[in-house]
Each structure stands twice: as structure tokens, then as C-alpha cells.
Short mmCIF file of C-alpha atoms in Angstrom, two decimals:
data_model
loop_
_atom_site.label_atom_id
_atom_site.label_comp_id
_atom_site.label_asym_id
_atom_site.label_seq_id
_atom_site.Cartn_x
_atom_site.Cartn_y
_atom_site.Cartn_z
CA MET I 1 95.45 147.88 90.85
CA THR I 2 94.65 144.42 88.53
CA THR I 3 93.28 141.77 91.25
CA ILE I 4 94.50 139.11 89.64
CA PRO I 5 92.38 135.68 89.64
CA THR I 6 94.18 132.34 91.46
CA GLN I 7 94.34 128.32 90.55
CA PRO I 8 95.00 125.79 93.19
CA VAL I 9 98.74 124.83 93.11
CA GLY I 10 99.41 121.01 95.21
CA ALA I 11 97.48 120.71 98.42
CA ASP I 12 97.48 124.22 99.93
CA GLY I 13 98.85 126.66 97.34
CA GLN I 14 97.46 128.62 95.41
CA MET I 15 99.04 130.67 92.02
CA PRO I 16 98.09 133.32 90.35
CA VAL I 17 97.25 132.77 86.86
CA ILE I 18 99.15 135.60 85.31
CA GLY I 19 103.02 135.90 85.75
CA LEU I 20 106.15 138.52 84.38
CA GLY I 21 108.02 136.33 82.77
CA LEU I 22 111.09 137.24 83.23
CA TRP I 23 112.95 135.94 80.47
CA LYS I 24 114.99 137.90 78.22
CA ILE I 25 114.16 141.23 80.46
CA ASP I 26 117.97 142.94 80.20
CA LYS I 27 119.75 143.31 83.68
CA ASP I 28 119.27 146.76 83.82
CA VAL I 29 115.60 146.92 83.09
CA VAL I 30 114.29 144.26 85.17
CA ALA I 31 114.59 145.39 88.17
CA ASP I 32 112.59 148.33 87.83
CA ALA I 33 110.42 145.95 85.49
CA VAL I 34 108.81 143.93 88.90
CA VAL I 35 108.59 146.90 90.88
CA GLU I 36 105.84 147.86 88.00
CA ALA I 37 104.56 144.61 87.90
CA ILE I 38 103.54 144.22 90.93
CA ARG I 39 102.43 147.54 91.78
CA ALA I 40 100.18 146.28 88.76
CA GLY I 41 99.09 144.55 90.41
CA TYR I 42 101.16 141.19 89.60
CA ARG I 43 101.98 138.79 92.30
CA HIS I 44 103.41 136.28 90.40
CA LEU I 45 107.35 135.70 89.30
CA ASP I 46 108.09 133.70 86.57
CA SER I 47 112.48 133.57 86.87
CA ALA I 48 115.27 130.86 86.62
CA CYS I 49 118.71 131.14 87.20
CA ASP I 50 119.27 130.78 83.63
CA TYR I 51 117.92 133.85 82.54
CA GLY I 52 120.53 135.47 84.14
CA ASN I 53 119.11 138.12 86.44
CA GLU I 54 118.01 136.29 89.48
CA LYS I 55 120.21 139.42 91.79
CA GLN I 56 118.52 142.62 89.04
CA VAL I 57 115.09 140.35 90.24
CA GLY I 58 115.36 140.28 93.82
CA GLU I 59 116.63 144.00 93.88
CA GLY I 60 113.20 144.56 92.19
CA ILE I 61 111.25 141.71 95.05
CA ARG I 62 113.28 144.06 97.62
CA ARG I 63 111.73 147.61 96.31
CA ALA I 64 108.73 146.77 96.18
CA ILE I 65 107.94 145.11 99.83
CA GLU I 66 110.24 148.00 101.09
CA GLU I 67 107.89 150.32 99.06
CA GLY I 68 105.01 149.00 100.83
CA LEU I 69 103.42 147.70 97.37
CA CYS I 70 103.26 144.11 98.86
CA THR I 71 104.54 141.37 101.23
CA ARG I 72 106.46 138.12 100.22
CA GLU I 73 103.12 136.40 102.03
CA ASP I 74 101.71 138.06 99.05
CA LEU I 75 103.95 137.31 96.53
CA TRP I 76 104.03 133.79 94.28
CA VAL I 77 107.83 133.57 93.29
CA THR I 78 109.08 130.64 91.03
CA SER I 79 112.24 129.20 89.86
CA LYS I 80 114.40 126.54 87.86
CA LEU I 81 116.89 123.56 88.24
CA TRP I 82 119.40 124.33 85.38
CA ASN I 83 120.46 121.21 83.17
CA THR I 84 123.93 121.60 85.11
CA TYR I 85 123.26 120.68 88.76
CA HIS I 86 121.01 117.26 87.63
CA HIS I 87 123.13 115.46 90.51
CA PRO I 88 121.41 115.54 93.39
CA ASP I 89 124.77 117.28 95.10
CA HIS I 90 124.42 119.73 93.56
CA VAL I 91 120.77 120.45 93.58
CA VAL I 92 120.30 121.96 97.22
CA MET I 93 123.37 124.04 96.27
CA ALA I 94 122.01 125.49 93.19
CA MET I 95 118.67 126.27 95.05
CA ASP I 96 120.56 128.41 97.97
CA GLN I 97 122.87 130.40 94.79
CA THR I 98 119.21 131.25 93.78
CA LEU I 99 117.76 132.13 97.27
CA ASP I 100 120.49 134.17 96.94
CA ASP I 101 120.06 135.80 94.70
CA LEU I 102 117.07 136.77 95.09
CA GLY I 103 116.88 137.65 98.48
CA LEU I 104 114.43 134.68 99.88
CA ASP I 105 113.78 132.35 102.77
CA TYR I 106 112.34 129.89 100.51
CA LEU I 107 110.08 129.55 97.15
CA ASP I 108 106.87 128.28 95.97
CA LEU I 109 107.69 126.88 92.80
CA TYR I 110 111.25 125.70 92.20
CA MET I 111 111.19 123.07 89.37
CA VAL I 112 113.33 121.11 87.04
CA HIS I 113 113.59 123.52 83.58
CA PHE I 114 114.74 120.67 80.92
CA PRO I 115 114.30 116.75 80.98
CA ILE I 116 117.98 117.59 80.57
CA ALA I 117 121.39 117.11 82.37
CA LEU I 118 124.37 117.98 81.60
CA GLU I 119 127.10 118.08 83.14
CA PHE I 120 128.34 120.02 85.89
CA VAL I 121 129.91 123.93 85.75
CA PRO I 122 131.96 125.84 88.88
CA PHE I 123 129.99 128.41 90.06
CA GLU I 124 133.56 129.95 90.19
CA THR I 125 134.03 128.75 86.51
CA ARG I 126 130.61 130.37 85.20
CA TYR I 127 127.50 131.32 86.53
CA PRO I 128 125.01 130.41 84.94
CA PRO I 129 126.59 128.44 83.04
CA GLU I 130 124.62 128.27 80.20
CA TRP I 131 124.30 125.30 77.31
CA VAL I 132 127.51 124.66 76.28
CA HIS I 133 130.31 123.42 78.78
CA ASP I 134 133.35 124.89 77.95
CA PRO I 135 132.92 128.30 75.27
CA SER I 136 136.90 128.07 74.82
CA ASP I 137 136.31 125.00 73.23
CA GLU I 138 137.02 125.64 69.01
CA LEU I 139 133.87 123.63 68.95
CA PRO I 140 131.32 124.62 71.72
CA MET I 141 128.91 121.04 72.46
CA MET I 142 127.21 120.82 74.97
CA LYS I 143 128.24 117.75 77.56
CA PRO I 144 125.41 115.38 78.83
CA ALA I 145 125.55 114.31 81.87
CA ALA I 146 124.85 110.31 82.96
CA VAL I 147 121.68 112.15 85.67
CA SER I 148 118.32 109.66 86.12
CA LEU I 149 115.65 112.08 86.34
CA GLN I 150 114.17 109.88 88.40
CA ASP I 151 118.12 110.97 90.69
CA THR I 152 117.09 114.58 89.85
CA TRP I 153 113.36 114.13 91.80
CA ARG I 154 114.40 112.40 94.59
CA ALA I 155 116.66 115.28 95.19
CA MET I 156 114.08 118.23 94.60
CA GLU I 157 112.08 116.48 97.15
CA THR I 158 114.02 116.70 100.22
CA LEU I 159 113.97 120.68 98.82
CA VAL I 160 109.56 120.30 100.32
CA ASP I 161 111.03 118.88 103.52
CA SER I 162 113.39 121.55 103.92
CA GLY I 163 111.22 123.84 103.22
CA LEU I 164 113.15 125.51 101.00
CA ALA I 165 110.91 125.41 98.27
CA ARG I 166 107.04 125.03 98.77
CA HIS I 167 105.88 123.13 95.83
CA ILE I 168 107.78 121.89 92.79
CA GLY I 169 107.59 120.99 89.81
CA VAL I 170 108.94 120.70 85.83
CA CYS I 171 109.25 122.41 82.71
CA ASN I 172 109.23 121.06 79.23
CA TYR I 173 108.11 117.44 79.93
CA GLY I 174 105.72 115.23 77.32
CA VAL I 175 102.81 112.44 78.67
CA SER I 176 105.33 109.89 78.69
CA LEU I 177 107.78 111.37 81.42
CA MET I 178 104.88 113.43 83.46
CA ARG I 179 103.85 109.01 84.03
CA ASP I 180 106.67 107.87 84.27
CA LEU I 181 107.78 110.58 87.26
CA LEU I 182 104.00 109.94 88.75
CA ASN I 183 105.28 105.87 89.62
CA TYR I 184 107.83 107.25 91.65
CA ALA I 185 106.94 110.72 92.67
CA ARG I 186 107.75 110.77 97.00
CA ILE I 187 105.90 113.97 96.22
CA GLU I 188 104.51 114.66 93.34
CA PRO I 189 104.43 117.21 90.96
CA ALA I 190 102.36 120.71 91.84
CA VAL I 191 103.29 122.98 88.16
CA LEU I 192 103.56 121.89 84.81
CA GLN I 193 105.18 124.49 82.63
CA ILE I 194 104.96 124.07 79.05
CA GLU I 195 105.50 126.22 75.50
CA SER I 196 101.72 126.27 74.90
CA HIS I 197 99.86 128.98 72.20
CA PRO I 198 97.83 128.81 70.15
CA TYR I 199 99.55 127.69 67.55
CA LEU I 200 100.73 124.30 69.77
CA THR I 201 97.90 123.62 72.18
CA GLN I 202 98.97 120.66 73.72
CA ASP I 203 95.42 119.01 74.02
CA LYS I 204 96.71 116.14 75.74
CA LEU I 205 99.06 116.72 78.07
CA VAL I 206 96.72 119.86 79.77
CA ARG I 207 93.93 117.33 80.12
CA PHE I 208 96.36 114.58 81.11
CA CYS I 209 97.22 117.31 83.98
CA ALA I 210 94.42 118.10 84.95
CA GLU I 211 93.14 114.98 85.29
CA GLN I 212 95.83 114.63 87.66
CA ASP I 213 95.78 117.52 89.13
CA ILE I 214 98.46 119.23 88.04
CA ALA I 215 98.41 122.84 86.98
CA VAL I 216 99.05 123.59 84.03
CA THR I 217 101.45 127.06 83.22
CA ALA I 218 101.65 128.55 79.51
CA PHE I 219 105.13 129.80 78.39
CA SER I 220 105.29 132.31 75.45
CA PRO I 221 101.42 132.35 75.02
CA LEU I 222 101.93 134.73 72.25
CA GLY I 223 104.10 131.91 69.88
CA ALA I 224 106.75 133.45 67.81
CA LEU I 225 107.07 137.00 69.23
CA SER I 226 108.61 135.88 72.11
CA TYR I 227 111.84 133.98 69.52
CA LEU I 228 111.18 136.99 67.04
CA GLU I 229 114.97 138.89 68.40
CA LEU I 230 116.39 135.30 68.99
CA GLY I 231 115.61 134.97 64.93
CA MET I 232 113.72 131.18 66.08
CA ALA I 233 110.36 132.57 64.50
CA GLU I 234 109.39 135.07 62.09
CA GLU I 235 107.02 138.07 62.13
CA SER I 236 104.95 136.09 59.44
CA GLN I 237 104.82 134.28 62.72
CA SER I 238 102.68 136.11 64.64
CA VAL I 239 98.89 134.02 65.57
CA LEU I 240 97.84 137.56 66.58
CA GLN I 241 98.07 138.12 62.17
CA GLN I 242 95.27 135.76 62.02
CA PRO I 243 92.44 136.82 60.80
CA SER I 244 89.52 135.33 62.84
CA VAL I 245 91.36 136.35 66.10
CA ILE I 246 91.43 140.05 64.39
CA ALA I 247 87.84 139.64 64.38
CA ILE I 248 87.19 138.48 67.93
CA ALA I 249 89.53 141.11 69.17
CA GLU I 250 87.23 143.65 66.77
CA ARG I 251 83.92 142.73 68.42
CA LEU I 252 84.86 142.79 71.41
CA GLY I 253 87.26 145.75 71.88
CA ARG I 254 90.30 144.46 72.90
CA THR I 255 93.48 143.55 71.39
CA PRO I 256 95.22 140.59 69.39
CA ALA I 257 97.16 139.92 72.64
CA GLN I 258 94.61 140.18 74.77
CA VAL I 259 92.56 137.78 73.22
CA ILE I 260 94.79 134.67 72.77
CA LEU I 261 95.41 135.22 76.64
CA ARG I 262 92.20 134.91 77.60
CA TRP I 263 92.06 132.00 75.46
CA GLY I 264 95.66 130.65 77.18
CA VAL I 265 93.45 130.78 80.98
CA GLN I 266 90.08 129.77 80.16
CA ARG I 267 91.55 126.67 79.76
CA GLY I 268 92.92 126.62 83.61
CA ASN I 269 96.18 127.45 82.78
CA SER I 270 98.01 130.10 84.47
CA ILE I 271 100.28 131.57 81.78
CA ILE I 272 103.59 133.83 82.07
CA PRO I 273 103.68 136.84 79.55
CA LYS I 274 107.01 138.85 79.73
CA THR I 275 107.08 142.58 79.30
CA SER I 276 109.40 145.33 80.56
CA ARG I 277 106.28 148.36 79.63
CA PRO I 278 104.30 149.35 81.96
CA GLU I 279 101.71 149.98 79.80
CA ARG I 280 101.84 145.97 78.48
CA LEU I 281 102.48 144.81 81.81
CA LEU I 282 97.99 146.51 82.11
CA GLU I 283 96.79 145.37 78.94
CA ASN I 284 98.37 141.51 79.71
CA ALA I 285 96.37 142.10 82.87
CA ALA I 286 92.91 143.48 81.69
CA LEU I 287 91.49 139.89 80.55
CA PHE I 288 88.72 139.36 83.61
CA ASP I 289 86.36 141.53 82.40
CA PHE I 290 85.57 139.78 79.47
CA GLU I 291 84.94 135.82 78.38
CA LEU I 292 85.26 134.44 74.66
CA THR I 293 82.29 132.35 73.65
CA ASP I 294 82.43 128.56 73.27
CA GLU I 295 82.39 129.10 69.05
CA ASP I 296 85.53 131.94 70.03
CA MET I 297 87.68 129.68 72.10
CA ALA I 298 87.13 126.76 68.86
CA ALA I 299 88.17 128.77 66.63
CA VAL I 300 91.46 129.44 68.23
CA SER I 301 92.20 126.16 69.34
CA GLY I 302 91.27 125.17 64.97
CA LEU I 303 94.86 127.16 64.83
CA ASN I 304 96.79 124.31 66.22
CA ARG I 305 99.97 123.39 63.95
CA ASN I 306 101.85 121.82 66.41
CA GLN I 307 104.60 124.43 65.54
CA ARG I 308 107.09 124.28 68.42
CA PHE I 309 109.29 127.76 68.43
CA ASN I 310 111.34 126.73 71.66
CA ASP I 311 112.42 123.16 70.71
CA PRO I 312 115.47 121.96 72.11
CA GLY I 313 115.59 119.16 69.18
CA VAL I 314 116.74 121.81 66.41
CA PHE I 315 118.36 125.57 68.22
CA THR I 316 121.16 122.98 70.39
CA GLU I 317 122.65 121.93 66.71
CA LEU I 318 122.68 125.76 65.33
CA ALA I 319 123.58 127.16 68.84
CA PHE I 320 125.30 125.35 70.41
CA ASN I 321 126.79 122.04 67.72
CA THR I 322 124.89 119.50 69.96
CA PHE I 323 121.64 117.05 68.42
CA PHE I 324 120.07 116.82 71.61
CA PRO I 325 116.35 116.06 70.36
CA ILE I 326 113.71 115.72 73.85
CA TYR I 327 110.17 115.77 71.90
CA GLU I 328 109.69 113.14 68.78
#
């Protein structure tokens, strides 16, 4: 079993630097994936309402605990507030639904999933509600809601007050939104989760968070591989095919994926690669018996092309008939 190091989060948290990303893992296999990940040494699970598999994730957690693989206190479980629940009246109910699905009494981390507020969709109408307001419309579209990020954050803070969340954070924020959040936060964000990989290093944002003692989690740490099945990337865009990455991997006797994931944690970030394959779970976690040299780190970072695969300013128009940019 692999022992995965942790990084400080907030005043008293320790978040494992490698987690299992649960986005796009099918409901039929995700419970088994959770059990196998915990068996392999993973203690960090990255979930979300929008992934549509939290009940099955909860089943995996229950099974792992019953099998004696871990205790609840051993785990770091993250989930996220969906766009349709930004209004303060809906934040607690969204959290309650997630906790019920996961079979937990509290989350280690609850995050605002996107800086995007959409009109509320009742649970009995559709859960998870996804992006469009009414899929039966002739032209289904997103329906923005007039809810400020500050109002949402105020409601997020009450989750910490009540003990439902040990820590709170945000996803997909840039430096300007982070600065603004820090101006009004009574409870500061413990973690920022962003897309980051060698084609999108986000150096300034990562440095800013380090200076503010905000931990950074990188989703899609292998870049294009997360988006091939969605038609949002092409095989030729894989960073694993870069000659410099292949050369480093061959010199170290590692896979190109291990080189990229090691680069991610060696930058000081946590990473949440997604897989449901037991052998890949082990490979993705086997990062702590080797290091990249300064030259290796510079070579991988030098691949940056500011290429974002998960961009609402692109996919919302293509998939949901709504132009909704959040990045410059």
C-alpha cells in the first residue's frame, strides 16, 4: 500500500497531495474504484454533485470502512456546490443532499464548483440538475441567476459554523476573484481547485495562492487525456507525447504520466487524476521515490501554452446554446 504525503490546509487540515478524481467515472464501477483506491493507499476523494455518482461513491466509502481498510477520520472527502444552488436559501440543502448521498456527517472540504450562478432547479425536478434550465425546451439553455458570489460565500461559511464542512474553498477562480473573495471572507478559502497541467501552468495564480496560504488542487493534471472522450481534445494534444517528457521518463525509468504527475506535486500542488483501473491507481500514486531535477521541472513547465481544455466560454455555447465566458 502506498503512503501518500499530505499538505497543510487551513489552520488544522492535512490534505493528501494525491486524490482520486471521481468525474466521469461511471456509476456502475465507481464504488469498486473507491474501494480499490483506498486499498491502494488513497485517502483523498474528490467528488461533486454534478458528477452524478455520489450515492455510489458513498457506497464505496461504506464498504471500505466496513472492510477495515480505513476509518472515516482517515479520509479527506471533497464535494462541490453546483451552480443552481448558489442562492443562500439553497446552499445548506445542497450540502445536506450531498452528505445524504455520500452517507457522511461532514465533509472535509466543500467548494463552490464554478463562479457561475444559475436559476434553482428543485431536487424533485432533476438531480443533479446539470447545466441547462429545462432540457425539454426547443432550444435548451442555461438560465443565469442574480446571485452574488459574496452572498454564496456567506452561506458557505455557515457550513463551517455548523460543522457540516471542516473547510471551504472555490474552484475555477482567477486572481481577481480570489483577491475579491479575500476582501469579504470571514472564513478564508482553504483550497482553490483549478485546471492545471504543463500546457496550462497558471504560475501567477499558483504563486498568489502560495503567498496567501491557500492550497491549490490541480484537476485534469494530465491535460488532454481528461477530455478525449468528451470530444474536447484530440490525442495529438496529449502532453505525454512531448519528446522532452518521454526523454525524462526514459532516463528515470518511469512512465510519461508519472513524470507529469510528479511535476504537479513537486510544484506544491495536490492533484486528482481520474482512473478506475487498479493498476493505474498504483502507477499514479508511485511518485514519491523519485524527484525531477530543476532542469526537468523547467523543461516540463516550458511546455506551457496557456491551453485550457475546460473553458465555459467554449463548451457552454457548443453544448448548452449559451455563451458564458468566465475567463479573459
